[in-house]
GROMACS .gro file of C-alpha atoms in nm:
model
  226
    1UNK     CA    1  -0.696  -2.735   1.666
    2UNK     CA    2  -0.997  -2.501   1.585
    3UNK     CA    3  -1.300  -2.509   1.804
    4UNK     CA    4  -1.663  -2.415   1.703
    5UNK     CA    5  -1.777  -2.111   1.938
    6UNK     CA    6  -2.117  -2.189   2.099
    7UNK     CA    7  -2.400  -1.999   1.943
    8UNK     CA    8  -2.447  -1.641   2.113
    9UNK     CA    9  -2.100  -1.646   2.251
   10UNK     CA   10  -1.941  -1.306   2.269
   11UNK     CA   11  -1.609  -1.403   2.098
   12UNK     CA   12  -1.668  -1.407   1.709
   13UNK     CA   13  -1.482  -1.705   1.514
   14UNK     CA   14  -1.115  -1.640   1.474
   15UNK     CA   15  -1.037  -1.656   1.106
   16UNK     CA   16  -0.698  -1.728   0.963
   17UNK     CA   17  -0.580  -1.548   0.678
   18UNK     CA   18  -0.691  -1.699   0.328
   19UNK     CA   19  -0.353  -1.796   0.207
   20UNK     CA   20  -0.031  -1.792   0.407
   21UNK     CA   21   0.264  -1.721   0.236
   22UNK     CA   22   0.371  -2.067   0.133
   23UNK     CA   23   0.005  -2.113  -0.002
   24UNK     CA   24   0.032  -1.778  -0.194
   25UNK     CA   25   0.370  -1.885  -0.350
   26UNK     CA   26   0.267  -2.239  -0.440
   27UNK     CA   27  -0.059  -2.105  -0.606
   28UNK     CA   28   0.143  -1.858  -0.793
   29UNK     CA   29   0.372  -2.138  -0.919
   30UNK     CA   30   0.097  -2.392  -0.987
   31UNK     CA   31  -0.063  -2.126  -1.214
   32UNK     CA   32   0.270  -2.041  -1.375
   33UNK     CA   33   0.352  -2.425  -1.452
   34UNK     CA   34   0.012  -2.472  -1.586
   35UNK     CA   35   0.027  -2.160  -1.797
   36UNK     CA   36   0.375  -2.248  -1.934
   37UNK     CA   37   0.279  -2.621  -2.008
   38UNK     CA   38  -0.078  -2.521  -2.158
   39UNK     CA   39   0.109  -2.229  -2.381
   40UNK     CA   40   0.364  -2.493  -2.502
   41UNK     CA   41   0.071  -2.730  -2.625
   42UNK     CA   42  -0.085  -2.467  -2.771
   43UNK     CA   43   0.215  -2.364  -2.952
   44UNK     CA   44   0.236  -2.708  -3.094
   45UNK     CA   45  -0.115  -2.686  -3.268
   46UNK     CA   46  -0.139  -2.320  -3.336
   47UNK     CA   47  -0.031  -2.163  -3.666
   48UNK     CA   48  -0.132  -1.917  -3.904
   49UNK     CA   49  -0.283  -1.583  -3.886
   50UNK     CA   50  -0.350  -1.416  -3.564
   51UNK     CA   51  -0.119  -1.671  -3.399
   52UNK     CA   52   0.003  -1.438  -3.129
   53UNK     CA   53  -0.375  -1.347  -3.017
   54UNK     CA   54  -0.467  -1.694  -3.028
   55UNK     CA   55  -0.179  -1.771  -2.798
   56UNK     CA   56  -0.257  -1.475  -2.579
   57UNK     CA   57  -0.596  -1.588  -2.528
   58UNK     CA   58  -0.499  -1.944  -2.482
   59UNK     CA   59  -0.286  -1.875  -2.196
   60UNK     CA   60  -0.530  -1.639  -2.038
   61UNK     CA   61  -0.821  -1.877  -2.067
   62UNK     CA   62  -0.589  -2.138  -1.885
   63UNK     CA   63  -0.530  -1.911  -1.615
   64UNK     CA   64  -0.885  -1.782  -1.574
   65UNK     CA   65  -0.999  -2.167  -1.561
   66UNK     CA   66  -0.701  -2.249  -1.278
   67UNK     CA   67  -0.819  -1.939  -1.069
   68UNK     CA   68  -1.188  -2.057  -1.102
   69UNK     CA   69  -1.128  -2.407  -1.024
   70UNK     CA   70  -0.864  -2.292  -0.737
   71UNK     CA   71  -1.137  -2.063  -0.598
   72UNK     CA   72  -1.419  -2.327  -0.610
   73UNK     CA   73  -1.203  -2.580  -0.422
   74UNK     CA   74  -1.130  -2.323  -0.144
   75UNK     CA   75  -1.496  -2.285  -0.098
   76UNK     CA   76  -1.515  -2.697  -0.076
   77UNK     CA   77  -1.204  -2.715   0.164
   78UNK     CA   78  -1.339  -2.435   0.365
   79UNK     CA   79  -1.688  -2.587   0.419
   80UNK     CA   80  -1.568  -2.931   0.462
   81UNK     CA   81  -1.297  -2.844   0.728
   82UNK     CA   82  -1.610  -2.590   0.921
   83UNK     CA   83  -1.830  -2.923   0.907
   84UNK     CA   84  -1.543  -3.131   1.056
   85UNK     CA   85  -1.468  -2.929   1.344
   86UNK     CA   86  -1.899  -2.877   1.390
   87UNK     CA   87  -1.922  -3.248   1.381
   88UNK     CA   88  -1.641  -3.278   1.665
   89UNK     CA   89  -1.796  -3.010   1.875
   90UNK     CA   90  -2.136  -3.167   1.867
   91UNK     CA   91  -1.954  -3.499   1.914
   92UNK     CA   92  -1.804  -3.380   2.241
   93UNK     CA   93  -2.109  -3.183   2.362
   94UNK     CA   94  -2.321  -3.515   2.335
   95UNK     CA   95  -2.100  -3.750   2.501
   96UNK     CA   96  -2.195  -3.832   2.854
   97UNK     CA   97  -1.854  -3.964   2.937
   98UNK     CA   98  -1.583  -3.694   3.011
   99UNK     CA   99  -1.317  -3.933   2.936
  100UNK     CA  100  -1.433  -4.032   2.615
  101UNK     CA  101  -1.503  -3.690   2.474
  102UNK     CA  102  -1.144  -3.569   2.589
  103UNK     CA  103  -1.026  -3.879   2.396
  104UNK     CA  104  -1.223  -3.746   2.128
  105UNK     CA  105  -1.056  -3.394   2.120
  106UNK     CA  106  -0.722  -3.543   2.161
  107UNK     CA  107  -0.761  -3.778   1.855
  108UNK     CA  108  -0.843  -3.451   1.651
  109UNK     CA  109  -0.518  -3.304   1.746
  110UNK     CA  110  -0.270  -3.267   1.475
  111UNK     CA  111   0.001  -3.543   1.561
  112UNK     CA  112   0.299  -3.303   1.636
  113UNK     CA  113   0.072  -3.100   1.874
  114UNK     CA  114  -0.086  -3.396   2.059
  115UNK     CA  115   0.204  -3.447   2.297
  116UNK     CA  116   0.222  -3.062   2.398
  117UNK     CA  117  -0.162  -3.061   2.498
  118UNK     CA  118  -0.243  -3.201   2.855
  119UNK     CA  119  -0.586  -3.349   2.905
  120UNK     CA  120  -0.638  -3.053   3.165
  121UNK     CA  121  -0.640  -2.815   2.859
  122UNK     CA  122  -0.862  -3.053   2.664
  123UNK     CA  123  -1.082  -3.111   2.973
  124UNK     CA  124  -1.160  -2.732   2.983
  125UNK     CA  125  -1.268  -2.734   2.617
  126UNK     CA  126  -1.493  -3.012   2.657
  127UNK     CA  127  -1.640  -2.840   2.962
  128UNK     CA  128  -1.726  -2.515   2.785
  129UNK     CA  129  -1.864  -2.706   2.469
  130UNK     CA  130  -2.092  -2.926   2.715
  131UNK     CA  131  -2.218  -2.611   2.903
  132UNK     CA  132  -2.287  -2.429   2.544
  133UNK     CA  133  -2.669  -2.375   2.518
  134UNK     CA  134  -2.676  -2.467   2.124
  135UNK     CA  135  -2.423  -2.508   1.843
  136UNK     CA  136  -2.518  -2.442   1.465
  137UNK     CA  137  -2.724  -2.768   1.319
  138UNK     CA  138  -2.457  -2.741   1.013
  139UNK     CA  139  -2.165  -2.566   0.857
  140UNK     CA  140  -2.254  -2.281   0.649
  141UNK     CA  141  -2.073  -2.027   0.426
  142UNK     CA  142  -2.002  -1.691   0.556
  143UNK     CA  143  -1.935  -1.380   0.344
  144UNK     CA  144  -1.570  -1.378   0.399
  145UNK     CA  145  -1.556  -1.721   0.241
  146UNK     CA  146  -1.661  -1.588  -0.095
  147UNK     CA  147  -1.410  -1.265  -0.028
  148UNK     CA  148  -1.126  -1.535   0.023
  149UNK     CA  149  -1.231  -1.731  -0.308
  150UNK     CA  150  -1.237  -1.418  -0.524
  151UNK     CA  151  -0.879  -1.320  -0.372
  152UNK     CA  152  -0.767  -1.639  -0.473
  153UNK     CA  153  -0.916  -1.628  -0.825
  154UNK     CA  154  -0.746  -1.277  -0.852
  155UNK     CA  155  -0.403  -1.408  -0.709
  156UNK     CA  156  -0.379  -1.691  -0.966
  157UNK     CA  157  -0.497  -1.490  -1.261
  158UNK     CA  158  -0.288  -1.129  -1.195
  159UNK     CA  159   0.006  -1.370  -1.096
  160UNK     CA  160   0.029  -1.552  -1.383
  161UNK     CA  161  -0.112  -1.295  -1.642
  162UNK     CA  162   0.281  -1.156  -1.749
  163UNK     CA  163   0.302  -1.528  -1.904
  164UNK     CA  164   0.026  -1.431  -2.154
  165UNK     CA  165   0.097  -1.069  -2.212
  166UNK     CA  166   0.397  -1.094  -2.444
  167UNK     CA  167   0.179  -1.265  -2.718
  168UNK     CA  168  -0.058  -0.963  -2.697
  169UNK     CA  169   0.237  -0.689  -2.736
  170UNK     CA  170   0.523  -0.863  -2.936
  171UNK     CA  171   0.404  -0.964  -3.325
  172UNK     CA  172   0.659  -1.233  -3.355
  173UNK     CA  173   0.514  -1.532  -3.202
  174UNK     CA  174   0.882  -1.689  -3.116
  175UNK     CA  175   1.006  -1.373  -2.968
  176UNK     CA  176   0.688  -1.355  -2.785
  177UNK     CA  177   0.731  -1.719  -2.654
  178UNK     CA  178   1.071  -1.672  -2.557
  179UNK     CA  179   0.963  -1.359  -2.377
  180UNK     CA  180   0.691  -1.552  -2.201
  181UNK     CA  181   0.915  -1.836  -2.100
  182UNK     CA  182   1.167  -1.565  -1.958
  183UNK     CA  183   0.907  -1.390  -1.737
  184UNK     CA  184   0.814  -1.703  -1.614
  185UNK     CA  185   1.143  -1.841  -1.506
  186UNK     CA  186   1.196  -1.446  -1.345
  187UNK     CA  187   0.846  -1.492  -1.146
  188UNK     CA  188   0.937  -1.839  -1.047
  189UNK     CA  189   1.251  -1.717  -0.906
  190UNK     CA  190   1.073  -1.429  -0.717
  191UNK     CA  191   0.827  -1.686  -0.598
  192UNK     CA  192   1.124  -1.928  -0.481
  193UNK     CA  193   1.311  -1.646  -0.317
  194UNK     CA  194   1.004  -1.549  -0.120
  195UNK     CA  195   0.922  -1.893  -0.039
  196UNK     CA  196   1.301  -1.960   0.083
  197UNK     CA  197   1.303  -1.643   0.294
  198UNK     CA  198   0.966  -1.756   0.447
  199UNK     CA  199   1.070  -2.098   0.552
  200UNK     CA  200   1.459  -2.003   0.633
  201UNK     CA  201   1.583  -2.244   0.380
  202UNK     CA  202   1.799  -1.969   0.181
  203UNK     CA  203   1.621  -1.724  -0.063
  204UNK     CA  204   1.871  -1.710  -0.345
  205UNK     CA  205   1.890  -2.087  -0.308
  206UNK     CA  206   1.529  -2.155  -0.339
  207UNK     CA  207   1.501  -1.887  -0.620
  208UNK     CA  208   1.761  -2.086  -0.826
  209UNK     CA  209   1.609  -2.409  -0.736
  210UNK     CA  210   1.279  -2.291  -0.860
  211UNK     CA  211   1.422  -2.151  -1.184
  212UNK     CA  212   1.585  -2.494  -1.249
  213UNK     CA  213   1.278  -2.655  -1.192
  214UNK     CA  214   1.123  -2.417  -1.451
  215UNK     CA  215   1.404  -2.491  -1.696
  216UNK     CA  216   1.362  -2.883  -1.658
  217UNK     CA  217   0.975  -2.812  -1.713
  218UNK     CA  218   1.047  -2.590  -2.020
  219UNK     CA  219   1.282  -2.843  -2.203
  220UNK     CA  220   1.029  -3.121  -2.128
  221UNK     CA  221   0.777  -2.898  -2.333
  222UNK     CA  222   1.000  -2.815  -2.604
  223UNK     CA  223   1.076  -3.212  -2.625
  224UNK     CA  224   0.717  -3.253  -2.662
  225UNK     CA  225   0.668  -3.018  -2.942
  226UNK     CA  226   0.587  -2.692  -2.739
   0.00000   0.00000   0.00000
């Protein structure tokens, strides 16, 4: 459970990485699936001169839109989480009954951690909050939040850019579409491999499973006219 540091406390707020391995892989996979679906939909209605360029900018625009939306939602989640922690800290600080304050801290613990934390540990946290001279009046953004949002935007856009690239460098749109889907499957395998190795579920198994998911999605897109 994260805590809010009292104003003026010497210890700075401990910041977690913007995205852990699971989050990074999922962001890339979501971007790949979205770009793959969008490209398939555009292919069904796009034809004629400069078709390849239209497909490229459609796929690139999809990546940019997805990255922007994800970056904004990261900022929303960050401020909401920080506000929730601050509200908890303010509640505990104002609570005159130590037992009720400890209960509020316990209720905020994740379910799997709750049995591992003693009331004595929570009492120490309560005492520190009660002794704090002041707490921030409201949750605010810090500069690192915007750096994190930019990182997410770049991760999504650059991670899925290869899906759009074949439409720019291959003149035949059908060939470019095949190359785009092959690259997507290859990147899905890499993402699944990394996810499987990180979680201990088996790198090769996870990579193949992610490819299978991509193939099923591609077949569905083709059936729908992509």
